[in-house]
Amino acid sequence: MTLDIVDIAHPRAYPPRISAFTQPFWQGLTEGRWQSTRCTACARLTFPPKPVCPHCWSQDMQWDSLPDEGELYAWTRVHAPPAVFVDEAPYYLGIIDLDGGLRIAVRLLDPASGGYRPGVRMRVVALRYVDGPLFAARAA
Ligand SMILES: [Zn+2]
């Protein structure tokens, strides 16, 4: 299963630094794949991708699909952003508890009328900017 892809007609305001280790994440995201690392010793997922398990310190990690839906834990609307994001304000940020237990911080797409509320079901989407991918979430 792949993420919905939303086209954004401008470059990213603050492109991520992509390392050799995180390159598979960003390449996958370009194709709508939502993945991170899973520890083969204790089987726990981590996000963002990590070369060492933060739970048991194993270095035996492998790529695995992430749950792409979850529940909105909290959100905010940013009106006074860092200078680099001024052109995108106001915008929404949220914390989502993905199904299966991971809690992630993520940009939220503008809500439909009525706005966001904690507990709303959310789905991760891939954002296809003209210079590369990012991700966000919106109501499922
Ligand atoms: Zn582990």
JSON list of C-alpha atoms and ligand atoms in Angstrom, two decimals:
[
{"chain": "A", "resi": 1, "resn": "MET", "atom": "CA", "xyz": [0.00, 0.00, 0.00]},
{"chain": "A", "resi": 2, "resn": "THR", "atom": "CA", "xyz": [1.35, 3.40, -0.94]},
{"chain": "A", "resi": 3, "resn": "LEU", "atom": "CA", "xyz": [0.67, 6.89, 0.33]},
{"chain": "A", "resi": 4, "resn": "ASP", "atom": "CA", "xyz": [-1.45, 9.37, -1.55]},
{"chain": "A", "resi": 5, "resn": "ILE", "atom": "CA", "xyz": [0.87, 11.88, -3.23]},
{"chain": "A", "resi": 6, "resn": "VAL", "atom": "CA", "xyz": [0.07, 15.61, -3.07]},
{"chain": "A", "resi": 7, "resn": "ASP", "atom": "CA", "xyz": [1.86, 17.86, -5.58]},
{"chain": "A", "resi": 8, "resn": "ILE", "atom": "CA", "xyz": [3.25, 21.16, -4.25]},
{"chain": "A", "resi": 9, "resn": "ALA", "atom": "CA", "xyz": [4.20, 23.67, -6.96]},
{"chain": "A", "resi": 10, "resn": "HIS", "atom": "CA", "xyz": [7.22, 25.19, -5.23]},
{"chain": "A", "resi": 11, "resn": "PRO", "atom": "CA", "xyz": [10.48, 24.01, -3.65]},
{"chain": "A", "resi": 12, "resn": "ARG", "atom": "CA", "xyz": [10.77, 22.93, -0.03]},
{"chain": "A", "resi": 13, "resn": "ALA", "atom": "CA", "xyz": [11.49, 25.85, 2.33]},
{"chain": "A", "resi": 14, "resn": "TYR", "atom": "CA", "xyz": [13.97, 23.79, 4.38]},
{"chain": "A", "resi": 15, "resn": "PRO", "atom": "CA", "xyz": [15.02, 20.63, 2.50]},
{"chain": "A", "resi": 16, "resn": "PRO", "atom": "CA", "xyz": [16.10, 17.71, 4.69]},
{"chain": "A", "resi": 17, "resn": "ARG", "atom": "CA", "xyz": [19.72, 16.64, 4.88]},
{"chain": "A", "resi": 18, "resn": "ILE", "atom": "CA", "xyz": [19.85, 13.25, 3.19]},
{"chain": "A", "resi": 19, "resn": "SER", "atom": "CA", "xyz": [22.57, 10.84, 4.27]},
{"chain": "A", "resi": 20, "resn": "ALA", "atom": "CA", "xyz": [23.55, 7.53, 2.72]},
{"chain": "A", "resi": 21, "resn": "PHE", "atom": "CA", "xyz": [21.65, 5.90, 5.59]},
{"chain": "A", "resi": 22, "resn": "THR", "atom": "CA", "xyz": [18.38, 7.89, 5.13]},
{"chain": "A", "resi": 23, "resn": "GLN", "atom": "CA", "xyz": [18.48, 7.88, 1.33]},
{"chain": "A", "resi": 24, "resn": "PRO", "atom": "CA", "xyz": [16.21, 4.78, 1.09]},
{"chain": "A", "resi": 25, "resn": "PHE", "atom": "CA", "xyz": [13.58, 6.60, 3.20]},
{"chain": "A", "resi": 26, "resn": "TRP", "atom": "CA", "xyz": [13.57, 9.67, 0.92]},
{"chain": "A", "resi": 27, "resn": "GLN", "atom": "CA", "xyz": [13.73, 7.63, -2.29]},
{"chain": "A", "resi": 28, "resn": "GLY", "atom": "CA", "xyz": [10.84, 5.48, -1.08]},
{"chain": "A", "resi": 29, "resn": "LEU", "atom": "CA", "xyz": [8.84, 8.55, -0.11]},
{"chain": "A", "resi": 30, "resn": "THR", "atom": "CA", "xyz": [9.24, 9.86, -3.67]},
{"chain": "A", "resi": 31, "resn": "GLU", "atom": "CA", "xyz": [7.39, 6.73, -4.78]},
{"chain": "A", "resi": 32, "resn": "GLY", "atom": "CA", "xyz": [4.80, 6.94, -1.97]},
{"chain": "A", "resi": 33, "resn": "ARG", "atom": "CA", "xyz": [6.43, 4.28, 0.24]},
{"chain": "A", "resi": 34, "resn": "TRP", "atom": "CA", "xyz": [6.17, 5.02, 3.98]},
{"chain": "A", "resi": 35, "resn": "GLN", "atom": "CA", "xyz": [8.90, 3.10, 5.75]},
{"chain": "A", "resi": 36, "resn": "SER", "atom": "CA", "xyz": [11.39, 3.21, 8.56]},
{"chain": "A", "resi": 37, "resn": "THR", "atom": "CA", "xyz": [13.67, 0.87, 10.46]},
{"chain": "A", "resi": 38, "resn": "ARG", "atom": "CA", "xyz": [12.67, -2.16, 12.52]},
{"chain": "A", "resi": 39, "resn": "CYS", "atom": "CA", "xyz": [15.06, -3.82, 14.95]},
{"chain": "A", "resi": 40, "resn": "THR", "atom": "CA", "xyz": [15.51, -7.50, 14.19]},
{"chain": "A", "resi": 41, "resn": "ALA", "atom": "CA", "xyz": [16.53, -8.21, 17.81]},
{"chain": "A", "resi": 42, "resn": "CYS", "atom": "CA", "xyz": [13.52, -6.71, 19.65]},
{"chain": "A", "resi": 43, "resn": "ALA", "atom": "CA", "xyz": [11.18, -6.18, 16.65]},
{"chain": "A", "resi": 44, "resn": "ARG", "atom": "CA", "xyz": [10.34, -2.56, 17.51]},
{"chain": "A", "resi": 45, "resn": "LEU", "atom": "CA", "xyz": [9.84, 0.09, 14.85]},
{"chain": "A", "resi": 46, "resn": "THR", "atom": "CA", "xyz": [11.62, 3.43, 15.13]},
{"chain": "A", "resi": 47, "resn": "PHE", "atom": "CA", "xyz": [10.97, 6.74, 13.48]},
{"chain": "A", "resi": 48, "resn": "PRO", "atom": "CA", "xyz": [12.84, 8.52, 12.06]},
{"chain": "A", "resi": 49, "resn": "PRO", "atom": "CA", "xyz": [14.98, 5.70, 10.62]},
{"chain": "A", "resi": 50, "resn": "LYS", "atom": "CA", "xyz": [17.91, 4.82, 12.85]},
{"chain": "A", "resi": 51, "resn": "PRO", "atom": "CA", "xyz": [21.03, 2.67, 12.34]},
{"chain": "A", "resi": 52, "resn": "VAL", "atom": "CA", "xyz": [20.99, 1.63, 16.03]},
{"chain": "A", "resi": 53, "resn": "CYS", "atom": "CA", "xyz": [17.92, 0.50, 17.99]},
{"chain": "A", "resi": 54, "resn": "PRO", "atom": "CA", "xyz": [17.15, 3.06, 20.74]},
{"chain": "A", "resi": 55, "resn": "HIS", "atom": "CA", "xyz": [15.45, 0.33, 22.80]},
{"chain": "A", "resi": 56, "resn": "CYS", "atom": "CA", "xyz": [18.07, -2.45, 22.91]},
{"chain": "A", "resi": 57, "resn": "TRP", "atom": "CA", "xyz": [21.12, -0.92, 21.12]},
{"chain": "A", "resi": 58, "resn": "SER", "atom": "CA", "xyz": [21.18, -3.60, 18.46]},
{"chain": "A", "resi": 59, "resn": "GLN", "atom": "CA", "xyz": [22.71, -2.52, 15.16]},
{"chain": "A", "resi": 60, "resn": "ASP", "atom": "CA", "xyz": [20.75, -5.16, 13.27]},
{"chain": "A", "resi": 61, "resn": "MET", "atom": "CA", "xyz": [18.08, -2.95, 11.71]},
{"chain": "A", "resi": 62, "resn": "GLN", "atom": "CA", "xyz": [16.05, -3.51, 8.57]},
{"chain": "A", "resi": 63, "resn": "TRP", "atom": "CA", "xyz": [13.64, -1.40, 6.54]},
{"chain": "A", "resi": 64, "resn": "ASP", "atom": "CA", "xyz": [9.95, -2.10, 7.07]},
{"chain": "A", "resi": 65, "resn": "SER", "atom": "CA", "xyz": [6.64, -0.47, 6.19]},
{"chain": "A", "resi": 66, "resn": "LEU", "atom": "CA", "xyz": [5.13, 1.96, 8.68]},
{"chain": "A", "resi": 67, "resn": "PRO", "atom": "CA", "xyz": [1.44, 2.19, 9.54]},
{"chain": "A", "resi": 68, "resn": "ASP", "atom": "CA", "xyz": [0.09, 5.08, 7.47]},
{"chain": "A", "resi": 69, "resn": "GLU", "atom": "CA", "xyz": [-2.91, 5.86, 9.66]},
{"chain": "A", "resi": 70, "resn": "GLY", "atom": "CA", "xyz": [-3.37, 6.85, 13.25]},
{"chain": "A", "resi": 71, "resn": "GLU", "atom": "CA", "xyz": [-5.09, 9.18, 15.68]},
{"chain": "A", "resi": 72, "resn": "LEU", "atom": "CA", "xyz": [-4.41, 12.87, 16.17]},
{"chain": "A", "resi": 73, "resn": "TYR", "atom": "CA", "xyz": [-2.99, 13.38, 19.68]},
{"chain": "A", "resi": 74, "resn": "ALA", "atom": "CA", "xyz": [-2.53, 17.17, 19.51]},
{"chain": "A", "resi": 75, "resn": "TRP", "atom": "CA", "xyz": [-2.18, 19.96, 16.98]},
{"chain": "A", "resi": 76, "resn": "THR", "atom": "CA", "xyz": [-1.36, 23.63, 16.71]},
{"chain": "A", "resi": 77, "resn": "ARG", "atom": "CA", "xyz": [-1.63, 26.36, 14.10]},
{"chain": "A", "resi": 78, "resn": "VAL", "atom": "CA", "xyz": [1.63, 28.23, 13.62]},
{"chain": "A", "resi": 79, "resn": "HIS", "atom": "CA", "xyz": [1.24, 31.98, 13.03]},
{"chain": "A", "resi": 80, "resn": "ALA", "atom": "CA", "xyz": [4.76, 33.12, 13.97]},
{"chain": "A", "resi": 81, "resn": "PRO", "atom": "CA", "xyz": [7.10, 30.60, 12.32]},
{"chain": "A", "resi": 82, "resn": "PRO", "atom": "CA", "xyz": [10.87, 30.54, 11.98]},
{"chain": "A", "resi": 83, "resn": "ALA", "atom": "CA", "xyz": [11.97, 32.93, 9.20]},
{"chain": "A", "resi": 84, "resn": "VAL", "atom": "CA", "xyz": [12.46, 30.15, 6.66]},
{"chain": "A", "resi": 85, "resn": "PHE", "atom": "CA", "xyz": [8.77, 29.16, 6.87]},
{"chain": "A", "resi": 86, "resn": "VAL", "atom": "CA", "xyz": [7.28, 32.68, 6.85]},
{"chain": "A", "resi": 87, "resn": "ASP", "atom": "CA", "xyz": [5.86, 32.28, 3.34]},
{"chain": "A", "resi": 88, "resn": "GLU", "atom": "CA", "xyz": [3.94, 29.15, 4.43]},
{"chain": "A", "resi": 89, "resn": "ALA", "atom": "CA", "xyz": [2.29, 30.62, 7.56]},
{"chain": "A", "resi": 90, "resn": "PRO", "atom": "CA", "xyz": [-0.15, 30.06, 8.98]},
{"chain": "A", "resi": 91, "resn": "TYR", "atom": "CA", "xyz": [0.27, 26.29, 8.90]},
{"chain": "A", "resi": 92, "resn": "TYR", "atom": "CA", "xyz": [-0.64, 23.32, 11.07]},
{"chain": "A", "resi": 93, "resn": "LEU", "atom": "CA", "xyz": [1.62, 20.94, 12.99]},
{"chain": "A", "resi": 94, "resn": "GLY", "atom": "CA", "xyz": [0.43, 17.85, 14.77]},
{"chain": "A", "resi": 95, "resn": "ILE", "atom": "CA", "xyz": [1.41, 14.86, 16.85]},
{"chain": "A", "resi": 96, "resn": "ILE", "atom": "CA", "xyz": [-0.07, 11.59, 15.63]},
{"chain": "A", "resi": 97, "resn": "ASP", "atom": "CA", "xyz": [-0.16, 8.21, 17.32]},
{"chain": "A", "resi": 98, "resn": "LEU", "atom": "CA", "xyz": [0.25, 5.85, 14.39]},
{"chain": "A", "resi": 99, "resn": "ASP", "atom": "CA", "xyz": [-1.55, 2.52, 14.61]},
{"chain": "A", "resi": 100, "resn": "GLY", "atom": "CA", "xyz": [0.89, 0.17, 16.27]},
{"chain": "A", "resi": 101, "resn": "GLY", "atom": "CA", "xyz": [2.32, 2.65, 18.72]},
{"chain": "A", "resi": 102, "resn": "LEU", "atom": "CA", "xyz": [4.72, 5.12, 17.09]},
{"chain": "A", "resi": 103, "resn": "ARG", "atom": "CA", "xyz": [4.13, 8.78, 17.95]},
{"chain": "A", "resi": 104, "resn": "ILE", "atom": "CA", "xyz": [5.31, 11.20, 15.25]},
{"chain": "A", "resi": 105, "resn": "ALA", "atom": "CA", "xyz": [5.41, 14.97, 14.85]},
{"chain": "A", "resi": 106, "resn": "VAL", "atom": "CA", "xyz": [4.27, 16.01, 11.40]},
{"chain": "A", "resi": 107, "resn": "ARG", "atom": "CA", "xyz": [3.04, 18.90, 9.26]},
{"chain": "A", "resi": 108, "resn": "LEU", "atom": "CA", "xyz": [-0.74, 18.75, 8.79]},
{"chain": "A", "resi": 109, "resn": "LEU", "atom": "CA", "xyz": [-2.43, 19.81, 5.59]},
{"chain": "A", "resi": 110, "resn": "ASP", "atom": "CA", "xyz": [-5.03, 22.54, 6.00]},
{"chain": "A", "resi": 111, "resn": "PRO", "atom": "CA", "xyz": [-8.15, 20.94, 7.51]},
{"chain": "A", "resi": 112, "resn": "ALA", "atom": "CA", "xyz": [-11.55, 20.87, 5.91]},
{"chain": "A", "resi": 113, "resn": "SER", "atom": "CA", "xyz": [-14.17, 23.08, 7.51]},
{"chain": "A", "resi": 114, "resn": "GLY", "atom": "CA", "xyz": [-14.45, 22.35, 11.20]},
{"chain": "A", "resi": 115, "resn": "GLY", "atom": "CA", "xyz": [-10.72, 22.02, 11.77]},
{"chain": "A", "resi": 116, "resn": "TYR", "atom": "CA", "xyz": [-8.84, 19.33, 13.65]},
{"chain": "A", "resi": 117, "resn": "ARG", "atom": "CA", "xyz": [-9.70, 17.81, 17.01]},
{"chain": "A", "resi": 118, "resn": "PRO", "atom": "CA", "xyz": [-7.74, 15.33, 19.13]},
{"chain": "A", "resi": 119, "resn": "GLY", "atom": "CA", "xyz": [-8.79, 11.78, 18.37]},
{"chain": "A", "resi": 120, "resn": "VAL", "atom": "CA", "xyz": [-9.52, 12.40, 14.69]},
{"chain": "A", "resi": 121, "resn": "ARG", "atom": "CA", "xyz": [-8.33, 9.61, 12.39]},
{"chain": "A", "resi": 122, "resn": "MET", "atom": "CA", "xyz": [-5.40, 10.77, 10.27]},
{"chain": "A", "resi": 123, "resn": "ARG", "atom": "CA", "xyz": [-3.56, 9.45, 7.24]},
{"chain": "A", "resi": 124, "resn": "VAL", "atom": "CA", "xyz": [0.02, 10.19, 6.17]},
{"chain": "A", "resi": 125, "resn": "VAL", "atom": "CA", "xyz": [0.52, 11.60, 2.67]},
{"chain": "A", "resi": 126, "resn": "ALA", "atom": "CA", "xyz": [3.66, 12.12, 0.58]},
{"chain": "A", "resi": 127, "resn": "LEU", "atom": "CA", "xyz": [4.25, 15.69, -0.56]},
{"chain": "A", "resi": 128, "resn": "ARG", "atom": "CA", "xyz": [5.88, 15.99, -3.98]},
{"chain": "A", "resi": 129, "resn": "TYR", "atom": "CA", "xyz": [7.57, 19.41, -4.07]},
{"chain": "A", "resi": 130, "resn": "VAL", "atom": "CA", "xyz": [9.33, 20.48, -7.26]},
{"chain": "A", "resi": 131, "resn": "ASP", "atom": "CA", "xyz": [12.72, 19.73, -5.63]},
{"chain": "A", "resi": 132, "resn": "GLY", "atom": "CA", "xyz": [11.91, 16.52, -3.73]},
{"chain": "A", "resi": 133, "resn": "PRO", "atom": "CA", "xyz": [9.60, 14.86, -1.22]},
{"chain": "A", "resi": 134, "resn": "LEU", "atom": "CA", "xyz": [8.39, 15.60, 2.28]},
{"chain": "A", "resi": 135, "resn": "PHE", "atom": "CA", "xyz": [5.49, 14.09, 4.20]},
{"chain": "A", "resi": 136, "resn": "ALA", "atom": "CA", "xyz": [2.45, 15.37, 6.05]},
{"chain": "A", "resi": 137, "resn": "ALA", "atom": "CA", "xyz": [-0.88, 14.10, 7.31]},
{"chain": "A", "resi": 138, "resn": "ARG", "atom": "CA", "xyz": [-4.52, 14.94, 6.82]},
{"chain": "A", "resi": 139, "resn": "ALA", "atom": "CA", "xyz": [-7.84, 13.64, 8.07]},
{"chain": "A", "resi": 140, "resn": "ALA", "atom": "CA", "xyz": [-8.43, 10.05, 6.90]},
{"chain": "B", "resi": 1, "resn": "ZN", "atom": "ZN", "xyz": [15.88, -3.39, 19.45]}
]
